[in-house]
Amino acid sequence: MTLGTPNTRKLHVVTHGCQMNVYDSARMADLLAPLGYTTVDAPEGADMVIMNTCHIRERAADKVFSALGRLRVLKEETGGRMMIAVTGCVAQAEGEVILKRAPYVDLVVGPQAYHKLPELIAQVHRTNKSVLNTDFPAEQKFDFLPDAAASQGVIANLTIQEGCDKFCSFCVVPYTRGAEASRPAASIIAEATRMVAGGSREIALLGQNVNAYHGEGPDGSAWSLARLLAELAEIPGLLRLRYTTSHPSDMTEELLLAHRDNHALMPYLHLPVQSGSDKILNAMNRKHKADDFRRIIARLRDLRPDMAFTSDFIVGHPGESDADFEATMALVRETRFALAYSFKYSTRPGTPAAGLPQLPEEVKDARLYELQAELRRQQDEFNASTVGLTTPVLFTGTGRYGGQIAGRSLYAQPVVVESPVELTGEIHTVTITHANPNSLLGTLTQSKETKAA
Ligand code: 5AD
Ligand code: SF4
């Protein structure tokens, strides 16, 4: 390996998994920019490829090794010059396995050590040996990463919290992302302010357990998510706020009320419930019952009648009977989701449920099929229900075809309208005329800027 000439190095970042990884990938690129790395869209000929990985489900982890095999060929084509780094949750959980199975990988860096990337890259160059850093002192990562001052566009992600202390039976997050840690409010507000100055109008606050947020406020007391949202809503030019991902047990009364009182908060919540059976929720160590979820949904619909909900489900957790699955279907049918993600339970090494007797694959397949059919129906119904509505759309840029502009509804649905003028960064009212499976079409009805609500 040789050092390229500064200012001429090409960096390609591949991101798997959640929005948190998208955010981390952008921060890593920012961190390497002063070293002369500019990002390129393809791995061919790159000086450095970072694969930012996801370990949440078995299939996500398997993807890493097949992708690494392809990168190996490209690395050989560069005469070994291309540096390959694996970051993210697979790096954290399986760092040593990666170096054993794919010795051509130069760097394995866990999510708590991204701020050390420049130093670790230098170490690889110096020693000509692969470097593994999956240290777990959660403390300072947030302090050392450059913030997202660079414009992410009209809709931006901002990580405010990381890690999780909930230890759901099926989940690797507490092991890969570590204990729950919240950023101080002042640094979040400063970062959001810079994002808005750079053109962002909607900010999604990210965290694996975002509604457990309890960062230090400027006054030294712990701020709740509701408190932080109230403060962020006051940033001039910030039109919309949302947060993801939440846990039902942390939906405090204060946070529920924020959905009525915070003018920037979108009427939209991603609240994973995983199962509708109390027996399975208990086996999952979810610490809430199906009725707690029902109560949250009902209260939010009461406080904000136009609320829409999305969720995550797992079918086939160990111990799930036909009756348990029916309870999930019943919860889905009565809740009516705008959209939901559903997965077959997959064993994750080191998690409590991995050691339990597993359900046959055919049973999981059949349940997933039935659940997804119902969720698809609900998504179509939700999209169809917006046809004829006159609703605010935040425009993010041009559409795929000439004369079209694209934006997002209050529920983050992509909306496309014909318009002779670009309205990027502005909210305008649109009458929805047609619903596609994953997007809406509409016509501009007025051109007065309005807030999120
Ligand atoms: N198997 C299947 N799905 C899982 N998820 C997390 N762990 C597993 C697993 N072991 C799902 C949950 C979570 C989403 C991000 O991924 O539904 O909310
Ligand atoms: Fe994983 Fe979410 Fe459970 Fe935490 S609350 S362990 S991130 S599923």
XYZ file of C-alpha atoms and ligand atoms in Angstrom:
479
model
C 0.000 0.000 0.000
C 1.267 3.451 -0.847
C -0.053 6.825 0.036
C -1.722 8.581 -2.884
C -1.021 12.221 -3.554
C -3.041 14.388 -1.178
C -6.151 15.926 -2.743
C -6.372 13.206 -5.334
C -7.631 10.270 -3.346
C -10.952 8.729 -4.219
C -13.286 7.448 -1.529
C -16.294 5.227 -2.175
C -18.703 4.573 0.682
C -21.259 1.773 0.574
C -23.991 2.004 3.166
C -26.179 -0.866 4.341
C -28.927 -0.758 6.923
C -30.556 2.056 8.816
C -30.607 5.858 8.593
C -28.056 5.955 11.401
C -25.581 4.273 9.068
C -26.433 6.779 6.320
C -25.637 9.558 8.771
C -22.426 7.878 9.974
C -21.262 7.316 6.382
C -21.645 11.019 5.651
C -19.702 11.900 8.818
C -16.884 9.519 7.877
C -16.650 11.113 4.424
C -16.513 14.564 6.113
C -13.789 13.324 8.437
C -11.653 12.075 5.538
C -12.149 15.124 3.306
C -9.294 17.090 4.962
C -7.006 14.153 4.160
C -7.729 14.679 0.477
C -10.441 12.073 -0.034
C -13.265 13.052 -2.351
C -16.253 10.753 -2.648
C -16.912 8.903 -5.892
C -20.015 6.982 -6.935
C -18.368 3.687 -7.879
C -15.744 1.476 -6.218
C -13.737 0.915 -9.421
C -10.363 2.605 -9.085
C -11.100 4.052 -5.645
C -8.207 4.499 -3.204
C -10.443 3.648 -0.315
C -13.752 1.811 -0.049
C -15.678 1.919 3.195
C -18.390 -0.657 3.623
C -20.664 0.518 6.402
C -22.534 -2.602 7.416
C -25.688 -3.773 9.149
C -25.961 -6.776 11.469
C -29.626 -6.528 12.383
C -30.772 -9.594 10.438
C -28.943 -12.628 9.143
C -29.379 -11.699 5.506
C -27.971 -8.220 6.057
C -24.786 -9.717 7.529
C -24.433 -12.309 4.727
C -24.472 -9.485 2.184
C -21.182 -8.224 3.613
C -19.117 -11.247 2.655
C -20.445 -11.468 -0.891
C -19.814 -7.739 -1.387
C -16.291 -8.107 0.036
C -15.582 -10.865 -2.487
C -16.410 -8.427 -5.299
C -14.249 -5.706 -3.757
C -11.318 -8.105 -3.542
C -11.289 -8.387 -7.354
C -11.298 -4.577 -7.690
C -8.529 -4.292 -5.122
C -6.387 -6.709 -7.122
C -7.017 -4.615 -10.232
C -5.470 -1.623 -8.421
C -2.411 -3.726 -7.580
C -3.494 -3.817 -3.939
C -3.582 -0.015 -3.609
C -7.298 0.143 -2.783
C -7.792 0.207 0.963
C -10.884 -1.674 2.130
C -12.509 -0.714 5.413
C -15.452 -2.463 7.013
C -17.360 -0.330 9.508
C -20.741 -0.519 11.218
C -22.376 -3.267 13.195
C -20.922 -6.298 11.380
C -17.477 -4.821 12.022
C -18.346 -4.459 15.697
C -19.831 -7.930 16.088
C -17.641 -9.978 13.779
C -14.435 -8.006 13.363
C -12.095 -10.918 13.870
C -14.132 -13.243 11.646
C -13.940 -10.639 8.872
C -10.155 -10.434 9.060
C -9.911 -14.215 9.067
C -12.347 -14.789 6.180
C -11.292 -11.736 4.182
C -7.635 -10.983 5.033
C -7.492 -8.435 2.180
C -9.631 -6.124 4.339
C -7.322 -3.417 5.710
C -9.450 -1.873 8.401
C -12.275 -3.013 10.644
C -13.759 -0.185 12.678
C -16.735 -0.359 15.034
C -19.291 2.467 15.365
C -17.671 3.815 18.527
C -14.319 4.454 16.877
C -15.120 6.332 13.661
C -13.453 9.479 14.955
C -10.173 7.541 14.950
C -10.351 6.705 11.228
C -7.549 9.058 10.088
C -5.240 7.668 12.760
C -6.179 4.070 11.898
C -5.623 4.652 8.175
C -2.170 6.047 8.956
C -1.490 2.979 11.072
C -2.349 0.660 8.152
C -0.001 2.621 5.877
C 2.746 2.602 8.483
C 2.597 -1.081 9.412
C 1.219 -2.533 6.192
C -0.965 -4.705 8.384
C -4.718 -4.874 8.844
C -6.054 -2.949 11.808
C -9.046 -3.845 13.981
C -10.631 -1.297 16.292
C -13.883 -2.247 17.934
C -13.239 -0.525 21.250
C -16.284 0.340 23.209
C -15.763 3.534 25.172
C -18.973 5.226 24.004
C -17.971 8.509 25.658
C -16.393 10.712 23.088
C -17.445 9.603 19.648
C -20.014 12.386 19.385
C -17.455 14.996 20.442
C -14.898 14.054 17.836
C -16.935 13.464 14.710
C -17.286 16.494 12.482
C -20.914 17.590 12.510
C -23.220 17.558 9.561
C -22.667 21.225 8.783
C -22.310 20.404 5.118
C -25.735 20.590 3.546
C -27.499 17.248 3.345
C -30.221 18.798 1.254
C -33.735 19.892 2.130
C -34.348 16.836 4.294
C -31.532 16.039 6.696
C -30.736 13.396 9.301
C -29.280 14.283 12.662
C -28.176 11.623 15.150
C -29.047 12.677 18.702
C -28.808 9.397 20.559
C -27.094 6.108 20.043
C -27.231 2.633 21.540
C -29.879 0.862 23.510
C -30.345 -0.562 27.008
C -33.541 -2.465 26.279
C -32.098 -5.860 25.308
C -34.988 -7.214 23.283
C -34.510 -10.984 22.964
C -33.900 -10.888 19.195
C -31.811 -7.762 18.779
C -28.080 -7.187 18.313
C -28.188 -3.414 18.773
C -27.319 -3.343 22.500
C -24.236 -5.413 21.651
C -23.144 -3.639 18.460
C -24.063 -0.050 19.336
C -23.573 -0.355 23.067
C -25.253 1.387 25.965
C -27.709 4.190 25.404
C -25.936 7.561 25.071
C -27.499 10.955 24.312
C -25.739 13.960 22.832
C -25.811 17.247 24.725
C -28.700 19.428 23.563
C -26.507 22.450 22.787
C -24.450 20.595 20.190
C -27.606 19.211 18.551
C -29.165 22.671 18.371
C -25.948 24.117 16.928
C -25.776 21.355 14.324
C -29.446 21.769 13.384
C -28.943 25.523 13.047
C -26.032 24.948 10.667
C -28.090 22.446 8.683
C -30.851 25.004 8.255
C -28.312 27.636 7.204
C -27.130 25.100 4.600
C -30.645 24.753 3.184
C -32.229 21.959 5.240
C -35.915 22.481 6.057
C -36.903 19.125 7.532
C -34.771 17.348 10.103
C -35.198 13.745 11.160
C -33.728 13.156 14.610
C -32.145 9.729 14.699
C -31.399 7.248 17.438
C -31.839 3.529 17.995
C -33.999 4.463 20.947
C -34.571 8.084 20.123
C -37.461 8.735 22.493
C -35.282 7.611 25.408
C -33.238 10.768 24.679
C -32.012 12.409 27.882
C -29.121 14.615 26.803
C -27.648 17.310 28.984
C -29.367 20.650 28.524
C -27.506 23.978 28.608
C -28.708 24.419 32.187
C -27.090 21.125 33.236
C -30.399 19.251 33.657
C -31.341 16.289 31.462
C -33.559 17.298 28.562
C -36.270 15.024 27.257
C -36.936 14.526 23.551
C -40.064 16.687 23.839
C -38.011 19.519 25.351
C -35.402 19.222 22.613
C -38.082 19.174 19.899
C -39.637 22.324 21.364
C -36.301 24.107 21.211
C -35.500 22.932 17.679
C -38.930 24.069 16.448
C -37.855 27.632 17.257
C -34.972 27.629 14.769
C -36.050 30.092 12.062
C -36.361 28.333 8.718
C -36.743 24.860 10.197
C -40.177 23.852 8.970
C -40.541 20.186 9.861
C -39.289 17.785 12.521
C -39.653 14.062 13.045
C -37.853 11.425 15.056
C -37.060 7.742 14.626
C -36.894 5.019 16.011
C -39.016 4.975 19.137
C -39.935 2.388 21.752
C -43.518 2.278 23.074
C -42.308 2.284 26.705
C -40.671 5.681 26.225
C -43.712 7.451 24.752
C -44.136 9.820 27.708
C -47.180 12.019 28.189
C -44.953 15.038 27.476
C -43.937 13.536 24.120
C -47.537 12.639 23.239
C -48.568 16.234 23.966
C -45.751 17.504 21.748
C -47.648 16.010 18.814
C -50.463 18.440 19.596
C -48.376 21.431 20.645
C -45.181 21.448 18.578
C -45.998 23.267 15.339
C -43.058 21.744 13.439
C -43.623 18.128 14.453
C -45.001 16.066 11.587
C -48.199 14.084 12.289
C -46.341 10.901 11.693
C -44.711 8.347 13.989
C -42.639 5.232 13.417
C -43.386 3.070 16.444
C -42.230 -0.538 16.177
C -44.504 -2.953 18.050
C -43.025 -6.249 16.725
C -45.973 -8.430 17.830
C -49.609 -8.195 18.909
C -49.360 -11.073 21.373
C -48.594 -10.304 25.016
C -47.014 -13.725 25.426
C -44.575 -13.008 22.572
C -43.995 -9.397 23.630
C -42.999 -10.810 26.998
C -40.742 -13.438 25.394
C -39.228 -10.621 23.344
C -38.523 -8.682 26.549
C -40.353 -5.706 25.060
C -41.539 -4.482 28.479
C -44.967 -3.401 27.210
C -48.253 -5.042 26.282
C -50.238 -4.861 23.059
C -52.810 -2.686 24.815
C -50.115 -0.148 25.781
C -49.431 0.253 22.075
C -53.178 0.554 21.353
C -53.492 3.251 24.011
C -50.599 5.278 22.558
C -52.100 5.138 19.067
C -55.570 6.098 20.313
C -54.246 8.987 22.402
C -52.148 10.357 19.548
C -55.127 10.129 17.172
C -57.106 12.003 19.767
C -54.455 14.719 20.205
C -53.765 15.003 16.495
C -56.519 13.523 14.305
C -54.383 13.480 11.155
C -51.653 11.278 12.738
C -50.391 8.355 10.664
C -48.345 5.442 11.951
C -45.669 3.118 10.678
C -44.212 0.154 12.513
C -41.948 -2.915 12.474
C -43.063 -6.521 12.946
C -41.263 -9.798 13.467
C -43.027 -13.068 12.662
C -41.810 -16.449 13.865
C -40.092 -15.432 17.091
C -39.390 -18.604 19.125
C -42.604 -19.714 20.849
C -44.977 -17.903 18.467
C -48.123 -20.032 18.063
C -50.880 -19.631 15.446
C -52.916 -17.795 18.077
C -50.023 -15.412 18.805
C -49.681 -14.652 15.127
C -53.454 -14.105 14.909
C -53.112 -11.555 17.726
C -50.549 -9.698 15.591
C -52.890 -9.765 12.599
C -55.739 -8.487 14.767
C -53.600 -5.588 16.022
C -52.579 -4.725 12.460
C -56.160 -4.856 11.176
C -57.462 -2.537 13.885
C -54.551 -0.068 13.872
C -54.398 0.666 10.129
C -50.812 1.579 9.299
C -49.628 3.987 6.640
C -46.735 1.613 6.042
C -44.910 -1.061 8.003
C -41.820 -3.206 7.750
C -42.092 -6.891 8.541
C -39.427 -9.523 8.927
C -39.057 -13.210 9.552
C -37.316 -13.753 12.862
C -33.673 -14.606 12.217
C -31.286 -15.857 14.886
C -28.572 -13.390 15.793
C -25.512 -14.823 17.521
C -25.227 -13.830 21.155
C -28.861 -12.725 21.569
C -31.126 -14.519 24.110
C -33.666 -15.827 21.563
C -30.950 -17.452 19.441
C -30.632 -20.342 21.908
C -34.371 -21.173 21.946
C -36.098 -23.829 19.802
C -36.792 -22.266 16.394
C -39.964 -22.373 14.304
C -39.949 -24.172 10.941
C -39.047 -21.922 8.018
C -42.335 -22.742 6.169
C -44.356 -21.480 9.128
C -42.414 -18.209 9.176
C -42.781 -17.855 5.388
C -46.540 -18.361 5.490
C -47.004 -15.860 8.322
C -44.817 -13.257 6.677
C -46.760 -13.645 3.438
C -50.097 -13.137 5.188
C -48.874 -10.156 7.210
C -47.248 -8.451 4.248
C -50.369 -8.851 2.123
C -52.399 -7.076 4.820
C -49.775 -4.348 5.290
C -49.609 -3.785 1.526
C -53.417 -3.412 1.463
C -53.198 -0.866 4.277
C -50.421 1.093 2.569
C -52.447 1.225 -0.673
C -55.530 2.289 1.285
C -53.580 4.996 3.089
C -52.127 6.354 -0.141
C -55.533 6.203 -1.842
C -57.098 8.095 1.085
C -54.856 11.065 0.304
C -56.294 11.443 -3.232
C -58.394 14.597 -3.339
C -56.711 16.015 -0.233
C -55.145 19.450 -0.278
C -51.999 19.079 1.731
C -48.642 20.796 2.340
C -45.671 19.396 0.423
C -42.040 20.240 1.149
C -40.211 20.405 -2.170
C -36.800 18.773 -2.301
C -35.748 19.144 -5.947
C -36.670 18.323 -9.510
C -38.595 15.200 -10.476
C -37.360 12.433 -12.714
C -38.923 13.962 -15.838
C -38.614 17.495 -17.213
C -41.112 19.979 -15.827
C -41.637 17.931 -12.670
C -40.703 18.839 -9.136
C -40.599 16.412 -6.241
C -41.255 16.725 -2.552
C -42.528 14.986 0.548
C -45.939 14.965 2.163
C -46.514 15.397 5.901
C -46.162 11.612 6.085
C -42.845 11.517 4.197
C -44.558 10.113 1.066
C -42.825 11.168 -2.168
C -45.037 13.591 -4.118
C -44.482 14.670 -7.726
C -46.132 17.710 -9.375
C -45.796 19.499 -12.698
C -44.402 22.977 -12.187
C -42.665 25.491 -14.412
C -40.719 26.818 -11.423
C -38.482 25.053 -8.941
C -39.682 25.388 -5.367
C -36.856 23.569 -3.599
C -36.860 24.152 0.153
C -40.376 25.573 0.213
C -43.661 24.173 1.453
C -46.605 24.628 -0.914
C -50.099 23.276 -0.886
C -50.809 20.478 -3.320
C -54.011 18.708 -4.268
C -53.266 15.002 -4.573
C -54.675 13.594 -7.801
C -53.291 10.077 -7.976
C -51.709 7.481 -5.703
C -49.035 5.075 -6.938
C -47.868 2.218 -4.670
C -44.921 4.258 -3.323
C -45.595 7.854 -4.386
C -48.303 10.420 -5.026
C -49.047 12.758 -7.927
C -50.621 16.179 -7.442
C -51.152 19.703 -8.688
C -50.055 22.897 -7.012
C -53.030 24.654 -5.471
C -51.479 27.751 -3.980
C -48.007 29.127 -3.504
C -48.060 30.480 0.013
C -45.408 29.047 2.306
C -46.811 27.322 5.361
C -45.403 25.544 8.374
C -45.544 21.773 8.860
C -48.898 21.666 10.547
N -34.878 -10.975 13.175
C -35.808 -10.337 12.433
N -36.042 -9.007 12.500
C -35.312 -8.294 13.376
N -35.309 -6.980 13.668
C -34.368 -6.757 14.599
N -33.744 -7.913 14.927
C -34.319 -8.884 14.178
C -34.121 -10.280 14.061
N -33.223 -10.927 14.802
C -36.238 -6.025 13.088
C -37.144 -5.399 14.158
C -36.578 -4.011 14.281
C -36.100 -3.752 12.867
C -35.145 -2.631 12.713
O -35.504 -4.974 12.483
O -38.470 -5.365 13.673
O -37.536 -3.066 14.728
Fe -33.116 -3.517 19.538
Fe -34.952 -1.544 19.481
Fe -35.137 -3.559 21.280
Fe -33.199 -1.706 21.512
S -35.437 -1.384 21.679
S -32.958 -3.919 21.751
S -32.705 -1.288 19.348
S -35.315 -3.714 19.034
